[in-house]
PDB file of C-alpha atoms in Angstrom:
ATOM      1  CA  UNK A   1      26.430 -11.990 -14.527  1.00  0.00           C
ATOM      2  CA  UNK A   2      23.234 -13.228 -16.122  1.00  0.00           C
ATOM      3  CA  UNK A   3      23.057 -15.361 -19.267  1.00  0.00           C
ATOM      4  CA  UNK A   4      20.049 -16.964 -20.914  1.00  0.00           C
ATOM      5  CA  UNK A   5      20.202 -20.412 -22.475  1.00  0.00           C
ATOM      6  CA  UNK A   6      20.357 -20.623 -26.264  1.00  0.00           C
ATOM      7  CA  UNK A   7      16.918 -20.190 -27.791  1.00  0.00           C
ATOM      8  CA  UNK A   8      15.669 -17.703 -25.199  1.00  0.00           C
ATOM      9  CA  UNK A   9      15.541 -13.942 -24.924  1.00  0.00           C
ATOM     10  CA  UNK A  10      14.248 -11.605 -22.264  1.00  0.00           C
ATOM     11  CA  UNK A  11      12.606  -8.203 -22.657  1.00  0.00           C
ATOM     12  CA  UNK A  12      11.929  -5.767 -19.861  1.00  0.00           C
ATOM     13  CA  UNK A  13      11.038  -2.158 -19.317  1.00  0.00           C
ATOM     14  CA  UNK A  14      10.653   0.195 -16.387  1.00  0.00           C
ATOM     15  CA  UNK A  15       8.720   3.428 -16.662  1.00  0.00           C
ATOM     16  CA  UNK A  16       8.009   6.409 -14.450  1.00  0.00           C
ATOM     17  CA  UNK A  17       5.852   9.240 -15.684  1.00  0.00           C
ATOM     18  CA  UNK A  18       4.337  12.433 -14.332  1.00  0.00           C
ATOM     19  CA  UNK A  19       0.681  12.862 -15.231  1.00  0.00           C
ATOM     20  CA  UNK A  20      -0.755  16.384 -15.430  1.00  0.00           C
ATOM     21  CA  UNK A  21      -4.350  16.977 -16.506  1.00  0.00           C
ATOM     22  CA  UNK A  22      -5.561  20.367 -17.725  1.00  0.00           C
ATOM     23  CA  UNK A  23      -9.089  20.180 -16.310  1.00  0.00           C
ATOM     24  CA  UNK A  24      -8.943  17.271 -13.850  1.00  0.00           C
ATOM     25  CA  UNK A  25      -6.071  18.304 -11.577  1.00  0.00           C
ATOM     26  CA  UNK A  26      -7.201  15.877  -8.863  1.00  0.00           C
ATOM     27  CA  UNK A  27      -5.949  13.122 -11.201  1.00  0.00           C
ATOM     28  CA  UNK A  28      -2.471  14.659 -11.388  1.00  0.00           C
ATOM     29  CA  UNK A  29       0.203  12.381 -10.032  1.00  0.00           C
ATOM     30  CA  UNK A  30       2.798   9.748 -10.805  1.00  0.00           C
ATOM     31  CA  UNK A  31       2.664   6.431 -12.615  1.00  0.00           C
ATOM     32  CA  UNK A  32       5.258   3.696 -12.370  1.00  0.00           C
ATOM     33  CA  UNK A  33       5.416   0.412 -14.204  1.00  0.00           C
ATOM     34  CA  UNK A  34       7.519  -2.657 -14.836  1.00  0.00           C
ATOM     35  CA  UNK A  35       7.127  -5.268 -17.585  1.00  0.00           C
ATOM     36  CA  UNK A  36       9.152  -8.385 -18.270  1.00  0.00           C
ATOM     37  CA  UNK A  37       8.764 -11.216 -20.760  1.00  0.00           C
ATOM     38  CA  UNK A  38      10.655 -14.338 -21.654  1.00  0.00           C
ATOM     39  CA  UNK A  39      10.613 -15.711 -25.201  1.00  0.00           C
ATOM     40  CA  UNK A  40      11.469 -19.351 -25.789  1.00  0.00           C
ATOM     41  CA  UNK A  41      12.049 -20.247 -29.428  1.00  0.00           C
ATOM     42  CA  UNK A  42      10.429 -23.478 -30.599  1.00  0.00           C
ATOM     43  CA  UNK A  43      11.877 -23.067 -34.103  1.00  0.00           C
ATOM     44  CA  UNK A  44      13.679 -20.318 -36.018  1.00  0.00           C
ATOM     45  CA  UNK A  45      10.267 -18.879 -36.959  1.00  0.00           C
ATOM     46  CA  UNK A  46       8.180 -19.365 -33.801  1.00  0.00           C
ATOM     47  CA  UNK A  47       8.412 -18.688 -30.081  1.00  0.00           C
ATOM     48  CA  UNK A  48       6.339 -18.793 -26.909  1.00  0.00           C
ATOM     49  CA  UNK A  49       6.191 -15.693 -24.711  1.00  0.00           C
ATOM     50  CA  UNK A  50       5.317 -15.505 -21.036  1.00  0.00           C
ATOM     51  CA  UNK A  51       5.188 -12.165 -19.304  1.00  0.00           C
ATOM     52  CA  UNK A  52       4.470 -10.348 -16.084  1.00  0.00           C
ATOM     53  CA  UNK A  53       3.693  -6.709 -15.367  1.00  0.00           C
ATOM     54  CA  UNK A  54       3.168  -4.434 -12.375  1.00  0.00           C
ATOM     55  CA  UNK A  55       1.854  -0.861 -12.272  1.00  0.00           C
ATOM     56  CA  UNK A  56       1.267   1.714  -9.563  1.00  0.00           C
ATOM     57  CA  UNK A  57      -0.625   4.993  -9.907  1.00  0.00           C
ATOM     58  CA  UNK A  58      -0.547   7.793  -7.301  1.00  0.00           C
ATOM     59  CA  UNK A  59      -2.896  10.796  -7.627  1.00  0.00           C
ATOM     60  CA  UNK A  60      -4.307  13.561  -5.425  1.00  0.00           C
ATOM     61  CA  UNK A  61      -7.341  11.377  -4.616  1.00  0.00           C
ATOM     62  CA  UNK A  62      -6.703   8.212  -2.637  1.00  0.00           C
ATOM     63  CA  UNK A  63      -9.595   6.348  -4.304  1.00  0.00           C
ATOM     64  CA  UNK A  64      -7.861   6.805  -7.698  1.00  0.00           C
ATOM     65  CA  UNK A  65      -4.527   5.360  -6.528  1.00  0.00           C
ATOM     66  CA  UNK A  66      -3.974   1.737  -7.481  1.00  0.00           C
ATOM     67  CA  UNK A  67      -1.578  -1.169  -7.665  1.00  0.00           C
ATOM     68  CA  UNK A  68      -1.910  -3.682 -10.504  1.00  0.00           C
ATOM     69  CA  UNK A  69      -0.299  -6.984 -11.371  1.00  0.00           C
ATOM     70  CA  UNK A  70      -0.743  -9.156 -14.436  1.00  0.00           C
ATOM     71  CA  UNK A  71       0.488 -12.109 -16.449  1.00  0.00           C
ATOM     72  CA  UNK A  72       0.383 -12.954 -20.160  1.00  0.00           C
ATOM     73  CA  UNK A  73       1.129 -15.777 -22.571  1.00  0.00           C
ATOM     74  CA  UNK A  74       1.424 -15.687 -26.363  1.00  0.00           C
ATOM     75  CA  UNK A  75       2.739 -17.623 -29.342  1.00  0.00           C
ATOM     76  CA  UNK A  76       4.418 -16.019 -32.372  1.00  0.00           C
ATOM     77  CA  UNK A  77       4.594 -17.960 -35.602  1.00  0.00           C
ATOM     78  CA  UNK A  78       5.555 -17.182 -39.182  1.00  0.00           C
ATOM     79  CA  UNK A  79       3.039 -18.717 -41.572  1.00  0.00           C
ATOM     80  CA  UNK A  80       3.254 -19.296 -45.328  1.00  0.00           C
ATOM     81  CA  UNK A  81       2.481 -16.437 -47.731  1.00  0.00           C
ATOM     82  CA  UNK A  82       4.570 -13.957 -45.717  1.00  0.00           C
ATOM     83  CA  UNK A  83       2.136 -13.706 -42.779  1.00  0.00           C
ATOM     84  CA  UNK A  84       3.126 -13.628 -39.106  1.00  0.00           C
ATOM     85  CA  UNK A  85       0.553 -14.377 -36.414  1.00  0.00           C
ATOM     86  CA  UNK A  86       0.780 -13.608 -32.687  1.00  0.00           C
ATOM     87  CA  UNK A  87      -2.192 -14.499 -30.464  1.00  0.00           C
ATOM     88  CA  UNK A  88      -1.835 -13.451 -26.825  1.00  0.00           C
ATOM     89  CA  UNK A  89      -3.945 -13.696 -23.638  1.00  0.00           C
ATOM     90  CA  UNK A  90      -3.418 -11.597 -20.526  1.00  0.00           C
ATOM     91  CA  UNK A  91      -4.980 -11.421 -17.068  1.00  0.00           C
ATOM     92  CA  UNK A  92      -4.642  -8.517 -14.644  1.00  0.00           C
ATOM     93  CA  UNK A  93      -5.877  -7.605 -11.185  1.00  0.00           C
ATOM     94  CA  UNK A  94      -6.074  -3.965 -10.056  1.00  0.00           C
ATOM     95  CA  UNK A  95      -6.606  -3.006  -6.413  1.00  0.00           C
ATOM     96  CA  UNK A  96      -7.434   0.621  -5.624  1.00  0.00           C
ATOM     97  CA  UNK A  97      -5.980   2.018  -2.426  1.00  0.00           C
ATOM     98  CA  UNK A  98      -8.729   4.256  -1.065  1.00  0.00           C
ATOM     99  CA  UNK A  99     -12.442   3.652  -0.515  1.00  0.00           C
ATOM    100  CA  UNK A 100     -14.466   4.489  -3.627  1.00  0.00           C
ATOM    101  CA  UNK A 101     -16.974   7.389  -3.112  1.00  0.00           C
ATOM    102  CA  UNK A 102     -20.558   6.374  -2.315  1.00  0.00           C
ATOM    103  CA  UNK A 103     -19.447   2.824  -1.500  1.00  0.00           C
ATOM    104  CA  UNK A 104     -17.942   1.266   1.573  1.00  0.00           C
ATOM    105  CA  UNK A 105     -15.179  -0.608  -0.203  1.00  0.00           C
ATOM    106  CA  UNK A 106     -12.096  -0.175  -2.328  1.00  0.00           C
ATOM    107  CA  UNK A 107     -12.526  -0.670  -6.044  1.00  0.00           C
ATOM    108  CA  UNK A 108     -11.175  -3.950  -7.453  1.00  0.00           C
ATOM    109  CA  UNK A 109     -10.933  -4.685 -11.173  1.00  0.00           C
ATOM    110  CA  UNK A 110     -10.197  -7.973 -12.924  1.00  0.00           C
ATOM    111  CA  UNK A 111      -9.308  -7.693 -16.611  1.00  0.00           C
ATOM    112  CA  UNK A 112      -8.942 -10.355 -19.279  1.00  0.00           C
ATOM    113  CA  UNK A 113      -7.629  -9.432 -22.708  1.00  0.00           C
ATOM    114  CA  UNK A 114      -7.119 -11.479 -25.855  1.00  0.00           C
ATOM    115  CA  UNK A 115      -5.356 -10.112 -28.910  1.00  0.00           C
ATOM    116  CA  UNK A 116      -4.438 -11.314 -32.365  1.00  0.00           C
ATOM    117  CA  UNK A 117      -1.679  -9.616 -34.356  1.00  0.00           C
ATOM    118  CA  UNK A 118      -1.234 -10.283 -38.078  1.00  0.00           C
ATOM    119  CA  UNK A 119       1.715  -8.878 -40.011  1.00  0.00           C
ATOM    120  CA  UNK A 120       2.173  -9.190 -43.772  1.00  0.00           C
ATOM    121  CA  UNK A 121       5.978  -9.384 -43.813  1.00  0.00           C
ATOM    122  CA  UNK A 122       6.427  -9.439 -47.601  1.00  0.00           C
ATOM    123  CA  UNK A 123       4.381  -6.313 -48.404  1.00  0.00           C
ATOM    124  CA  UNK A 124       7.088  -3.745 -47.840  1.00  0.00           C
ATOM    125  CA  UNK A 125       6.526  -0.037 -48.408  1.00  0.00           C
ATOM    126  CA  UNK A 126       9.579   2.150 -47.704  1.00  0.00           C
ATOM    127  CA  UNK A 127      10.836  -0.539 -45.318  1.00  0.00           C
ATOM    128  CA  UNK A 128       7.545  -0.886 -43.426  1.00  0.00           C
ATOM    129  CA  UNK A 129       5.061  -3.774 -43.395  1.00  0.00           C
ATOM    130  CA  UNK A 130       1.306  -3.584 -42.623  1.00  0.00           C
ATOM    131  CA  UNK A 131       0.105  -4.902 -39.280  1.00  0.00           C
ATOM    132  CA  UNK A 132      -3.455  -5.561 -38.095  1.00  0.00           C
ATOM    133  CA  UNK A 133      -4.141  -5.937 -34.359  1.00  0.00           C
ATOM    134  CA  UNK A 134      -7.494  -7.000 -32.922  1.00  0.00           C
ATOM    135  CA  UNK A 135      -7.981  -6.839 -29.144  1.00  0.00           C
ATOM    136  CA  UNK A 136     -10.887  -7.924 -26.957  1.00  0.00           C
ATOM    137  CA  UNK A 137     -10.995  -6.711 -23.336  1.00  0.00           C
ATOM    138  CA  UNK A 138     -13.376  -7.818 -20.591  1.00  0.00           C
ATOM    139  CA  UNK A 139     -13.143  -5.758 -17.378  1.00  0.00           C
ATOM    140  CA  UNK A 140     -15.054  -6.803 -14.264  1.00  0.00           C
ATOM    141  CA  UNK A 141     -15.221  -4.471 -11.273  1.00  0.00           C
ATOM    142  CA  UNK A 142     -16.957  -4.366  -7.909  1.00  0.00           C
ATOM    143  CA  UNK A 143     -17.995  -0.825  -8.961  1.00  0.00           C
ATOM    144  CA  UNK A 144     -20.449  -1.500 -11.792  1.00  0.00           C
ATOM    145  CA  UNK A 145     -19.714   1.848 -13.472  1.00  0.00           C
ATOM    146  CA  UNK A 146     -16.315   0.404 -14.452  1.00  0.00           C
ATOM    147  CA  UNK A 147     -17.458  -2.915 -15.928  1.00  0.00           C
ATOM    148  CA  UNK A 148     -17.065  -3.020 -19.687  1.00  0.00           C
ATOM    149  CA  UNK A 149     -16.361  -5.047 -22.781  1.00  0.00           C
ATOM    150  CA  UNK A 150     -14.216  -3.475 -25.502  1.00  0.00           C
ATOM    151  CA  UNK A 151     -13.278  -4.462 -29.050  1.00  0.00           C
ATOM    152  CA  UNK A 152     -10.405  -2.660 -30.733  1.00  0.00           C
ATOM    153  CA  UNK A 153      -8.951  -3.016 -34.224  1.00  0.00           C
ATOM    154  CA  UNK A 154      -5.834  -1.162 -35.370  1.00  0.00           C
ATOM    155  CA  UNK A 155      -4.082  -1.044 -38.692  1.00  0.00           C
ATOM    156  CA  UNK A 156      -0.514   0.222 -38.638  1.00  0.00           C
ATOM    157  CA  UNK A 157       2.829   0.012 -40.382  1.00  0.00           C
ATOM    158  CA  UNK A 158       5.758  -1.622 -38.603  1.00  0.00           C
ATOM    159  CA  UNK A 159       9.461  -2.000 -39.102  1.00  0.00           C
ATOM    160  CA  UNK A 160      11.345  -4.583 -37.087  1.00  0.00           C
ATOM    161  CA  UNK A 161      15.040  -4.082 -36.493  1.00  0.00           C
TER     162      UNK A 161
END
């Protein structure tokens, strides 16, 4: 029996998927993942979230197989004018299993991501509200080909149940 104290909730998911590529069959394989987060409500309209995640990828090429672990923290808050804001920061470390071609070491990636989610809760269209998500990702790798910085903006419609 497991019960959370009042003012907390837990989310978790487990996934297993088969990956099949049309033209890159050496990348075919299996992916498994686990995510968990704990929300602690500060008020009826705000909460803090801490999370952890683990992933494993197995392909036909050992240097593409990896294990990854990560942590995240975020804060959700409902603001005036019907706007919700959710900034979040996450850190992840990915260790590849096999030696990367043309190098003498296994690939290792360190990723930092920061995101900001804005939802306009009072603009409802057929039960859905607009949501804007901006994400910044910084990936550092010992294989320079895989170092990058990425900016991503998405506009979507969301319905919370």
